[in-house]
mmCIF file of C-alpha atoms and ligand atoms in Angstrom:
data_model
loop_
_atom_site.group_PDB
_atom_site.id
_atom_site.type_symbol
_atom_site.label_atom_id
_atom_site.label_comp_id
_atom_site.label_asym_id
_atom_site.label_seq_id
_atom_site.Cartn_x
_atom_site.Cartn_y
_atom_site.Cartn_z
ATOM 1 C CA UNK A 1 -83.774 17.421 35.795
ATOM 2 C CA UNK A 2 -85.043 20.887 37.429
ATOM 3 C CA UNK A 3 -81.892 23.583 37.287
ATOM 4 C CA UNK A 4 -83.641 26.332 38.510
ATOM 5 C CA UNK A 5 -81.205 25.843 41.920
ATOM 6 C CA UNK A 6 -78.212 26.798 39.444
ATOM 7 C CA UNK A 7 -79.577 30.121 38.147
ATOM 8 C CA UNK A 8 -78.309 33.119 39.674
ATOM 9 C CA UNK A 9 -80.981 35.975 39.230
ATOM 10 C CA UNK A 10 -78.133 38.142 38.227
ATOM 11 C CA UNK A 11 -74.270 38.305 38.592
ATOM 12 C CA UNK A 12 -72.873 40.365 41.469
ATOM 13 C CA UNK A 13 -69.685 42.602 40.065
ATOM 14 C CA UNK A 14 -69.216 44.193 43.595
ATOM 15 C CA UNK A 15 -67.692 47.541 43.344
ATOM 16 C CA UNK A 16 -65.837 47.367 40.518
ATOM 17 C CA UNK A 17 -64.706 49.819 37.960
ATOM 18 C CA UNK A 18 -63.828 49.406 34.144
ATOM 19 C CA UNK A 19 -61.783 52.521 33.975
ATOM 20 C CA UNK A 20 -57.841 50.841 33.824
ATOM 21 C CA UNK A 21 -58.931 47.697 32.039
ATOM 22 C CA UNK A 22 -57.172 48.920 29.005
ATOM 23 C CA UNK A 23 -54.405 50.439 29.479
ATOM 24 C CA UNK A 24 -53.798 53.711 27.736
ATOM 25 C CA UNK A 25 -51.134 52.883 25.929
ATOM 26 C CA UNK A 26 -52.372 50.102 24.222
ATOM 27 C CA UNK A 27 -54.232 52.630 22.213
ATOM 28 C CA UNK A 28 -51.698 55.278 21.676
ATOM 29 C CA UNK A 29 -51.963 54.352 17.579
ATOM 30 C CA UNK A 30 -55.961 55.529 17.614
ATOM 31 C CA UNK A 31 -55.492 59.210 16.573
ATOM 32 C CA UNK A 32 -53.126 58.150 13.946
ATOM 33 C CA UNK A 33 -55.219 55.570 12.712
ATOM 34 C CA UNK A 34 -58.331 58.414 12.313
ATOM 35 C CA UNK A 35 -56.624 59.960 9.837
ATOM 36 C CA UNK A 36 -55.414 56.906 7.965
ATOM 37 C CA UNK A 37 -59.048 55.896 7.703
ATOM 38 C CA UNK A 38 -60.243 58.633 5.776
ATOM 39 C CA UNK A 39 -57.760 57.701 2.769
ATOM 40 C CA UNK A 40 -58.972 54.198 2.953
ATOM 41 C CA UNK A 41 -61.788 52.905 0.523
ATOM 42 C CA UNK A 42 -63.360 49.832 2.489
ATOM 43 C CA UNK A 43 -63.343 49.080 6.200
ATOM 44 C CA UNK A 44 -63.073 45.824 7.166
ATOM 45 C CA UNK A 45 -63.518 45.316 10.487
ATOM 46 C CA UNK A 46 -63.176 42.165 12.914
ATOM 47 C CA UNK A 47 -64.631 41.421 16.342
ATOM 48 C CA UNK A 48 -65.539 38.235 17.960
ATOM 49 C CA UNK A 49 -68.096 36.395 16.974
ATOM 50 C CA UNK A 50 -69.233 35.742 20.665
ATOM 51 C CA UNK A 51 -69.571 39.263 21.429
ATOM 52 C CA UNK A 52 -71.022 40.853 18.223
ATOM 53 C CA UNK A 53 -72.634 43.564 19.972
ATOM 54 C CA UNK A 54 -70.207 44.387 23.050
ATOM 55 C CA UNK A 55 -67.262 46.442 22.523
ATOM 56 C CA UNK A 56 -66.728 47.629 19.496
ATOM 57 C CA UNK A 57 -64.886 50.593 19.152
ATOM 58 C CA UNK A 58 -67.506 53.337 16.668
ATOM 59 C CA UNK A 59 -64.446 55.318 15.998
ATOM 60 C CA UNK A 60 -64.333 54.686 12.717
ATOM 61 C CA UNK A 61 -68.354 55.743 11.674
ATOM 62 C CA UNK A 62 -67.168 59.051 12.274
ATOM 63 C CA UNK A 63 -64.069 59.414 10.145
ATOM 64 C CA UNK A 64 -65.436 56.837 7.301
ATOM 65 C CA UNK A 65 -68.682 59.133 6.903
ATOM 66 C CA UNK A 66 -70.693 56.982 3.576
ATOM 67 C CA UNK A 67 -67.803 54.745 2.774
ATOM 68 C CA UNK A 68 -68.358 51.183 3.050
ATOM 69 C CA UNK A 69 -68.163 48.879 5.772
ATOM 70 C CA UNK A 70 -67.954 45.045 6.276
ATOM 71 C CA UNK A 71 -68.128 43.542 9.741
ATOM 72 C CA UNK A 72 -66.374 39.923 10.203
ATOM 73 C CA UNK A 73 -67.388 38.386 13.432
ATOM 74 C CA UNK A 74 -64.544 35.786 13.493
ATOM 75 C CA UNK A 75 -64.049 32.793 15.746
ATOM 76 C CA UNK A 76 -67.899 31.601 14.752
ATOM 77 C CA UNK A 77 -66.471 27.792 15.866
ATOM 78 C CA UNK A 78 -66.699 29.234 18.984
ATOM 79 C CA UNK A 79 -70.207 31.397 19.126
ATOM 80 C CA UNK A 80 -73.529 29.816 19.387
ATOM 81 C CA UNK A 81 -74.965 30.533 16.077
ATOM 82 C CA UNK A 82 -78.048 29.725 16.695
ATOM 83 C CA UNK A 83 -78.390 32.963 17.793
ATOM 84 C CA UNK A 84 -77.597 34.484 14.695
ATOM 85 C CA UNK A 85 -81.066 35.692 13.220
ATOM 86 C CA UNK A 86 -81.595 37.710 16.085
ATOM 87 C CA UNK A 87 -77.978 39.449 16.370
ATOM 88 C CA UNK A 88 -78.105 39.912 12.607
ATOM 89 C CA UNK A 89 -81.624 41.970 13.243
ATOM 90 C CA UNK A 90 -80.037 43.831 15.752
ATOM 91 C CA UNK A 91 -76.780 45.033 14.272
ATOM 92 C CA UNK A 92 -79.198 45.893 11.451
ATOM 93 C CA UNK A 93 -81.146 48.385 13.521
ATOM 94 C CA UNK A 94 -77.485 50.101 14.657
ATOM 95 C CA UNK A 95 -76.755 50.539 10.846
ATOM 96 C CA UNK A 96 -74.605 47.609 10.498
ATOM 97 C CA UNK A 97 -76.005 45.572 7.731
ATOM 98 C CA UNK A 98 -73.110 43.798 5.898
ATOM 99 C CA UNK A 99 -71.733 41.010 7.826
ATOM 100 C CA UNK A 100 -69.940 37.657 7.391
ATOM 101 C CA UNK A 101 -69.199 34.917 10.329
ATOM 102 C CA UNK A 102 -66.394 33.300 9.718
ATOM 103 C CA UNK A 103 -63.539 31.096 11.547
ATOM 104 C CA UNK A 104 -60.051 31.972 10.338
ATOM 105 C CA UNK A 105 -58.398 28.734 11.553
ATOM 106 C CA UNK A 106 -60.322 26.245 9.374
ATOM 107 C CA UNK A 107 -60.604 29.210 6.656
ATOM 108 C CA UNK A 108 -64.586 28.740 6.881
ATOM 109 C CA UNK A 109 -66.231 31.800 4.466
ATOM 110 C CA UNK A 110 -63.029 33.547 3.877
ATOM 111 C CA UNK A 111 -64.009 33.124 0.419
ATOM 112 C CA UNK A 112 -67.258 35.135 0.722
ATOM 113 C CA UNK A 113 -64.842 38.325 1.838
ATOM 114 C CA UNK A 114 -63.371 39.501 -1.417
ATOM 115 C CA UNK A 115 -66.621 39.352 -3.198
ATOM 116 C CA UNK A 116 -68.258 41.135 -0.577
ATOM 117 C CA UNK A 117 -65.787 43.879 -0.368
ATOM 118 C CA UNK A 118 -65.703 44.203 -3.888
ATOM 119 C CA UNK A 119 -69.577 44.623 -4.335
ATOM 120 C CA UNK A 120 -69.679 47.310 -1.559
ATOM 121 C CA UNK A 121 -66.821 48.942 -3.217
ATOM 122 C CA UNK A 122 -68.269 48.939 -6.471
ATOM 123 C CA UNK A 123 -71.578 50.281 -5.484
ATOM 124 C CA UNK A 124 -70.078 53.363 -3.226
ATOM 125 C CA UNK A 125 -69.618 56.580 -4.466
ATOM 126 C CA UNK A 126 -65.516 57.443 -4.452
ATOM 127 C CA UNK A 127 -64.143 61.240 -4.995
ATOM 128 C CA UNK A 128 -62.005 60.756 -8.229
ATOM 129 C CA UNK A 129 -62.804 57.285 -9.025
ATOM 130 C CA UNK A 130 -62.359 57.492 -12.698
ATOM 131 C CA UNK A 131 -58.552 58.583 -12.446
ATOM 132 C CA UNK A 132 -57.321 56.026 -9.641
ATOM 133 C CA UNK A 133 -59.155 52.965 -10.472
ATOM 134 C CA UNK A 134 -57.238 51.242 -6.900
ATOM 135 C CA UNK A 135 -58.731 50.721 -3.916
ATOM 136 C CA UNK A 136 -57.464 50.132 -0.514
ATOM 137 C CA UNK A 137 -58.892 48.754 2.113
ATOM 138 C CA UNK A 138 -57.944 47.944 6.020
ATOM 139 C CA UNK A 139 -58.664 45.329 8.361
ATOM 140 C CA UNK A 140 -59.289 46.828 12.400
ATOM 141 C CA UNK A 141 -60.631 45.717 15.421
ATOM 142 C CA UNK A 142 -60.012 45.327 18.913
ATOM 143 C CA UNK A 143 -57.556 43.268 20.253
ATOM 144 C CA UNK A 144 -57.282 39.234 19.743
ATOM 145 C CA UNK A 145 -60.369 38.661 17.698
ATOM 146 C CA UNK A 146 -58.540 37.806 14.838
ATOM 147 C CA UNK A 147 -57.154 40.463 12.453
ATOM 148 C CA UNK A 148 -53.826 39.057 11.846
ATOM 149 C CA UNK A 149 -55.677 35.492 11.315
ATOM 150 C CA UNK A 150 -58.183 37.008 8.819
ATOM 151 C CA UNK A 151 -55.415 38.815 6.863
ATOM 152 C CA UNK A 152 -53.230 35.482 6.520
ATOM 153 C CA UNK A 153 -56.234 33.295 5.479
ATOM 154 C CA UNK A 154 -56.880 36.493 2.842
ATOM 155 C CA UNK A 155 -53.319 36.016 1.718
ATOM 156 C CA UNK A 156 -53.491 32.166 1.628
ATOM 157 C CA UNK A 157 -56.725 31.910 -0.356
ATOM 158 C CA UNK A 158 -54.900 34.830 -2.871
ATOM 159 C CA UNK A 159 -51.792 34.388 -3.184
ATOM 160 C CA UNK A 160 -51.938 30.848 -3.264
ATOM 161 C CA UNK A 161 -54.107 31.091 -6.900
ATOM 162 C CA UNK A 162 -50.825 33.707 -8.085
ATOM 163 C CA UNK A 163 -53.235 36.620 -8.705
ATOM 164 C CA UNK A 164 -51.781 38.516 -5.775
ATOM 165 C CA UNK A 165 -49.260 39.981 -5.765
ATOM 166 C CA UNK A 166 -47.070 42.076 -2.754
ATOM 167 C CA UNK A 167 -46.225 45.435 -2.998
ATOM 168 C CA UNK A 168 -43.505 47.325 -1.418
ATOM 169 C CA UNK A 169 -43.463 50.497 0.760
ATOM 170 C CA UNK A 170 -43.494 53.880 -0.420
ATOM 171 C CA UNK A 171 -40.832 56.609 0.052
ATOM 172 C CA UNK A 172 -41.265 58.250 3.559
ATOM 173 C CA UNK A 173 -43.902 56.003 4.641
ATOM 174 C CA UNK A 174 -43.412 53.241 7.306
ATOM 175 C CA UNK A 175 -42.921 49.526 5.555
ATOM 176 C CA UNK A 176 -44.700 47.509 8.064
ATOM 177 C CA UNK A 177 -47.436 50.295 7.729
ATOM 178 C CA UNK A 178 -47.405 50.312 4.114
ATOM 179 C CA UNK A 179 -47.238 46.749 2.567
ATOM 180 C CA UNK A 180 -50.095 45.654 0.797
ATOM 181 C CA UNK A 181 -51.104 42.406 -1.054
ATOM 182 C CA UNK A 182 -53.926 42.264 -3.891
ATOM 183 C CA UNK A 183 -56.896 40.539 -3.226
ATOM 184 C CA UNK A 184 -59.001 41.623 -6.151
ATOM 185 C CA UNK A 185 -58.644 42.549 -9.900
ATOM 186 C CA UNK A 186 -61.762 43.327 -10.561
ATOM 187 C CA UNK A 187 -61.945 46.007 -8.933
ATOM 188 C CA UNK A 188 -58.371 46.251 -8.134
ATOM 189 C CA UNK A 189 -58.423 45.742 -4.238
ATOM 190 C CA UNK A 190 -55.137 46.323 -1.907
ATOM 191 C CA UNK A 191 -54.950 45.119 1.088
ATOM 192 C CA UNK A 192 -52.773 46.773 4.094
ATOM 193 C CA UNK A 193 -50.812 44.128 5.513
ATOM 194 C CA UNK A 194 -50.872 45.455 9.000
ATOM 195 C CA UNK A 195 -54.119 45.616 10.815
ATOM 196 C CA UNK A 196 -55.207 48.660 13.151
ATOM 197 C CA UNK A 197 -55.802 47.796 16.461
ATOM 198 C CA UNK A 198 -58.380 49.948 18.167
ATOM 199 C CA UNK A 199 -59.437 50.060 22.124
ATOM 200 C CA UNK A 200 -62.853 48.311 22.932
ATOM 201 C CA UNK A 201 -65.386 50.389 24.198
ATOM 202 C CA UNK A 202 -66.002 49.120 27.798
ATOM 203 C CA UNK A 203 -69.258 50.816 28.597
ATOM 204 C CA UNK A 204 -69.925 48.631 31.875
ATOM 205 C CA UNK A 205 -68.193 46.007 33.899
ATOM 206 C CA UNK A 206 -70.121 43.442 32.283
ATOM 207 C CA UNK A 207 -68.842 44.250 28.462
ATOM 208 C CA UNK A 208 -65.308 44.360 30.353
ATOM 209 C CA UNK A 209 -66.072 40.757 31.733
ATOM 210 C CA UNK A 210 -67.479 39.800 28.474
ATOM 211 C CA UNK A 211 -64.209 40.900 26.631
ATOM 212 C CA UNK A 212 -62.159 39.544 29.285
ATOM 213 C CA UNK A 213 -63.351 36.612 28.802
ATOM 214 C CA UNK A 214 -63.136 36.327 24.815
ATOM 215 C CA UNK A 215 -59.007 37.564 25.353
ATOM 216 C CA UNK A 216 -59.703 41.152 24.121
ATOM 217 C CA UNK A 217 -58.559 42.826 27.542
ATOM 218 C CA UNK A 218 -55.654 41.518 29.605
ATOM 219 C CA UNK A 219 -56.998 38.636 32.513
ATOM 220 C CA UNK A 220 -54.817 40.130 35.438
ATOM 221 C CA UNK A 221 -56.179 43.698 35.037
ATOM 222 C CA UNK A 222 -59.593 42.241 35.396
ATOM 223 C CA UNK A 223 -58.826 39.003 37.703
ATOM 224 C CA UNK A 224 -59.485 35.591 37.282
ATOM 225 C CA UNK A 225 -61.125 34.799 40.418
ATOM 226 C CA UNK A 226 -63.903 36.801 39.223
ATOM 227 C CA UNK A 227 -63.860 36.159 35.180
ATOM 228 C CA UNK A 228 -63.976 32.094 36.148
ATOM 229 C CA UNK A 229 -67.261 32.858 38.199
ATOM 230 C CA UNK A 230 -68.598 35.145 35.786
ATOM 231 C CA UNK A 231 -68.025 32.192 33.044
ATOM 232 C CA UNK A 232 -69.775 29.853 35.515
ATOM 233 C CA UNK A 233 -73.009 32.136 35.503
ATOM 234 C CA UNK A 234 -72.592 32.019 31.964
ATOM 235 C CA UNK A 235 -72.453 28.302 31.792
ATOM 236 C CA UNK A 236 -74.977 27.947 33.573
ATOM 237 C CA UNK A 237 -77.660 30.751 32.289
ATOM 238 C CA UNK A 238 -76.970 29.219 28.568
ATOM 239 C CA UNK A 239 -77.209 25.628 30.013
ATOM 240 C CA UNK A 240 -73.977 24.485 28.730
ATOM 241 C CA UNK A 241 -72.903 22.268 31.453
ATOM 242 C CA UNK A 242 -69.890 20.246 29.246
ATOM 243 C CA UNK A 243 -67.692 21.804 31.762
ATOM 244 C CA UNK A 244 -69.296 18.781 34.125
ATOM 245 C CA UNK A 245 -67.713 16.191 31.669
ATOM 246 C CA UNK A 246 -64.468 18.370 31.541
ATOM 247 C CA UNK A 247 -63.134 17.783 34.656
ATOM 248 C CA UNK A 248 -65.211 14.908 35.678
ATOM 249 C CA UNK A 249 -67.937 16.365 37.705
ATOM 250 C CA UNK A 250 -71.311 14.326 38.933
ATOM 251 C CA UNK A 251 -73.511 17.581 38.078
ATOM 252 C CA UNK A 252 -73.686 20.873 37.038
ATOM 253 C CA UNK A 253 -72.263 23.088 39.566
ATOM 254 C CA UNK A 254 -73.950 26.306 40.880
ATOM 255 C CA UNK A 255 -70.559 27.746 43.368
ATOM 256 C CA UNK A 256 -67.335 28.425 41.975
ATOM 257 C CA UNK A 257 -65.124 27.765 45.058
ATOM 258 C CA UNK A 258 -66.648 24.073 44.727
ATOM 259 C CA UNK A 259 -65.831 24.024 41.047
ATOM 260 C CA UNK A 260 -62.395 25.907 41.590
ATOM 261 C CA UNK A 261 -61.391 23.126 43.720
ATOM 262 C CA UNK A 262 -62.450 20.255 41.277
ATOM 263 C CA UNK A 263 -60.795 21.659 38.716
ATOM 264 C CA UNK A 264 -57.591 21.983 40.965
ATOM 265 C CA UNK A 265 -57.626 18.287 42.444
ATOM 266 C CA UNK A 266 -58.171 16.881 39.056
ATOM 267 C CA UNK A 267 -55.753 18.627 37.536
ATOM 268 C CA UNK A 268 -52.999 18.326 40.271
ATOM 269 C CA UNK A 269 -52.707 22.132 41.369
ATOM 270 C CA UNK A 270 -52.365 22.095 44.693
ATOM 271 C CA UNK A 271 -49.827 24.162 46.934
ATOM 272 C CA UNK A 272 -48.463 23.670 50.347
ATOM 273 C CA UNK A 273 -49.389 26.684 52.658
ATOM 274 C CA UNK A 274 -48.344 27.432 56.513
ATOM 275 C CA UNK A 275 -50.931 27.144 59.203
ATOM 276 C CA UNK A 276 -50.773 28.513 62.398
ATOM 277 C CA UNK A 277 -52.441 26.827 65.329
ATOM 278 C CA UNK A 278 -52.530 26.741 69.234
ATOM 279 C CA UNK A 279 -49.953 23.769 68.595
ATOM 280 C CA UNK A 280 -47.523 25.017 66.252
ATOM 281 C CA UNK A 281 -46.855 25.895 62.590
ATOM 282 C CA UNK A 282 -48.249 23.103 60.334
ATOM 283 C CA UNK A 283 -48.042 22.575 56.684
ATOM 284 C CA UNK A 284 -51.366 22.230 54.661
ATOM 285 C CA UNK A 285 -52.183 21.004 51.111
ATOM 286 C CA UNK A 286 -54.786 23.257 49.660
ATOM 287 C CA UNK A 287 -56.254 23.886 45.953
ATOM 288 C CA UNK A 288 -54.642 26.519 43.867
ATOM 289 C CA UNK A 289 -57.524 28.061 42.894
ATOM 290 C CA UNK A 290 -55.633 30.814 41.035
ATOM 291 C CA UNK A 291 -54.239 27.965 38.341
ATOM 292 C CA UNK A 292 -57.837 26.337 38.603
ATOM 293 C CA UNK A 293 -59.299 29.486 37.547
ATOM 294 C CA UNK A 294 -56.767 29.772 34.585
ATOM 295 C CA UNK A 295 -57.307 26.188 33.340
ATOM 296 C CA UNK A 296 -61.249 27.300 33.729
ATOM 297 C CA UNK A 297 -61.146 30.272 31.056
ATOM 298 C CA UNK A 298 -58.317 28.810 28.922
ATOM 299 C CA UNK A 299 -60.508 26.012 28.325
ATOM 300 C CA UNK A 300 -63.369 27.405 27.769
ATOM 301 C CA UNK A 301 -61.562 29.643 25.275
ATOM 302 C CA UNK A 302 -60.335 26.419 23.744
ATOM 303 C CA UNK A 303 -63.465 25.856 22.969
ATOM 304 C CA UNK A 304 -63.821 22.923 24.809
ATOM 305 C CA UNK A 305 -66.320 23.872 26.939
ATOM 306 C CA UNK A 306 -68.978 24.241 24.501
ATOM 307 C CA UNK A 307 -70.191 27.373 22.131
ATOM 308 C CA UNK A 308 -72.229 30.734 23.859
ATOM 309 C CA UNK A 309 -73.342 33.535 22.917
ATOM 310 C CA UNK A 310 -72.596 36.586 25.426
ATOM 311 C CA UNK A 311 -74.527 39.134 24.157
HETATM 312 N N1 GTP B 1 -61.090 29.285 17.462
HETATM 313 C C1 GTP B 1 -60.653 30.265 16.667
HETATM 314 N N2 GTP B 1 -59.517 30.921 16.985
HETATM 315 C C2 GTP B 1 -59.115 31.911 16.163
HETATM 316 C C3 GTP B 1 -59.822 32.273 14.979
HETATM 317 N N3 GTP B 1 -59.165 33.299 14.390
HETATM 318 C C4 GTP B 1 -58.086 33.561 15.156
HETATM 319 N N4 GTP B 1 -58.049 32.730 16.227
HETATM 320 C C5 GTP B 1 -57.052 32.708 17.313
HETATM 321 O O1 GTP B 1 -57.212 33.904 18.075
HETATM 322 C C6 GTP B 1 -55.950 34.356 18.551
HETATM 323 C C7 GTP B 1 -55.738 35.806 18.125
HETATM 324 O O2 GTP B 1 -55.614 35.865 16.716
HETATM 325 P P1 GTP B 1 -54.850 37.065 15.961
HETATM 326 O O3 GTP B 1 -55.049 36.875 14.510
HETATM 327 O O4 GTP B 1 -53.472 37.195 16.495
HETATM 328 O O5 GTP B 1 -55.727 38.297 16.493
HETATM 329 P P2 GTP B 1 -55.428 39.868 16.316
HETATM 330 O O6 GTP B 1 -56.757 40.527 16.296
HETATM 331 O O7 GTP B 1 -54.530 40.101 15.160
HETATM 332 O O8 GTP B 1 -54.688 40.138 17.690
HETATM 333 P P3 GTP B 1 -53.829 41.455 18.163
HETATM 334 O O9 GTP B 1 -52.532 41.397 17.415
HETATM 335 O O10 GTP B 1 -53.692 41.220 19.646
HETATM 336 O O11 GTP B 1 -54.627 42.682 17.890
HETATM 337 C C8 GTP B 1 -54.919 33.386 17.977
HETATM 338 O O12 GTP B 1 -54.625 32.433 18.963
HETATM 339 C C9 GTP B 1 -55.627 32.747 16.802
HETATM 340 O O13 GTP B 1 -55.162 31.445 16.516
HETATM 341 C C10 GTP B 1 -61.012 31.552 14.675
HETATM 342 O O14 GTP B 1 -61.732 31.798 13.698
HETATM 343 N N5 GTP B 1 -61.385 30.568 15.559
#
């Protein structure tokens, strides 16, 4: 079957503008967290897998200077991996050349991690290694992709074989901040139980639809009207049409008012809205394409709608 007739030749944002798709004060901790970085030994940082190359936050290449630095693209059940040669080659040429997929849910290469970490560790060059043999390290990233999920599948795979072990606050010092959990002996590896969350780097309105879409910025602040079309193009560019199965289509669909409306019907989500005509007030039954839209990106999310790739 010829598709062509789906393709859009490119997706029409309108007029819109990134600048309040995350809020300020989601990244109030960021200054803080600048100068916690520069105590910390290993940076572990975790971004979605089906965005490796859009919105990361570089603040920490400036305040980690030589130190080591392990990327985790998490949620890899979800990202089209056969893709991954080429996003591999190009993290590669931005100086990003240690990195493990991995899905936290089904603890898939969690074990690689710790070994990782402790290699890089080993190899870098620390100021005063010889008198504090410890090393700490700290899991970041932007929001949702995974950091709390990564540090509880760390804990499970350690603690469960008893060679962790937990280890209290420090005088002065925040607890929440400060607890830490071994994950290595040899080196001796902390872990900080509490991850740093930074703010994604939103350099266009098609990152912030791209992040949108993978949870990382809130959907009302960008809109769902236009994140389910955007997802459509997507659908559609990467020919990944089990949305048509979904919710019972005949074919793949190129407009998303027609999908919208499917998706509504099928689903029940349809609200009762006053009409006024040369005869009267009447009362009409039309889609709710605002709940159609929701069901749209939580599915896909879901991961029901198939694996992509969005960058
Ligand atoms: N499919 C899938 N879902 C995952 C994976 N890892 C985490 N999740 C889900 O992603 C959502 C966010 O996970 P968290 O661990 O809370 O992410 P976070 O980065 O700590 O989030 P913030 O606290 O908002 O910064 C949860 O619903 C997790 O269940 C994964 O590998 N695959």
């Amino acid at each position: 079957m010829r598709l062509s007739w789906l393709l859009r030749k490119s997706f029409d944002f309108g007029e819109r503008e990134v600048a309040h798709w995350f809020p300020g004060h989601m990244a109030k901790g960021l200054k803080q967290m600048k100068t916690k970085l520069k105590n910390l030994d290993c940076i572990v940082e975790v971004h979605d897998a089906r965005i490796p190359l859009s919105g990361r936050n570089p603040i920490f290449q400036d305040s980690l200077g030589m130190k080591p630095h392990l990327l985790i693209l998490n949620k890899m059940d979800l990202a089209d991996l056969t893709q991954k040669k080429r996003i591999l080659a190009q993290l590669k040429q931005q100086g990003v050349g240690n990195v493990i997929f991995t899905d936290c849910v089904k603890d898939q290469n969690i074990k690689h991690v710790v070994p990782v970490i402790s290699e890089l560790v080993g190899c870098s060059q620390r100021f005063h290694r010889e008198e504090n043999t410890e090393t700490c390290i700290m899991v970041i990233g932007v929001p949702n992709v995974g950091k709390s999920s990564l540090i509880n599948a760390l804990r499970r795979m350690h603690l469960r074989k008893g060679k962790a072990s937990r280890v209290g606050a420090e005088p002065g010092i925040t607890r929440s901040v400060l607890t830490k959990i071994q994950v290595s002996e040899s080196p001796l590896i902390f872990l900080f139980d509490t991850p740093g969350v930074l703010s994604p780097r939103i350099e266009s309105v098609e990152t912030g639809m791209k992040l949108a879409l993978c949870g990382t910025i809130l959907d009302h602040l960008v809109g769902e009207d236009i994140m389910a079309d955007y997802l459509l193009y997507i659908l559609n560019q990467q020919m990944q049409h089990r949305y048509v199965e979904h919710y019972g289509l005949e074919k793949p669909c190129a407009d998303i008012e027609t999908l919208l409306k499917r998706i509504a019907l099928k689903l029940g989500k349809t609200q009762k809205v006053k009409a006024i005509t040369g005869v009267g007030d009447v009362n009409i039954t039309v889609p709710n394409y605002n709940a159609a839209a929701y069901d749209f990106i939580r599915t896909f999310r879901r991961g029901q709608l198939g694996v992509v790739m969005l960058d």
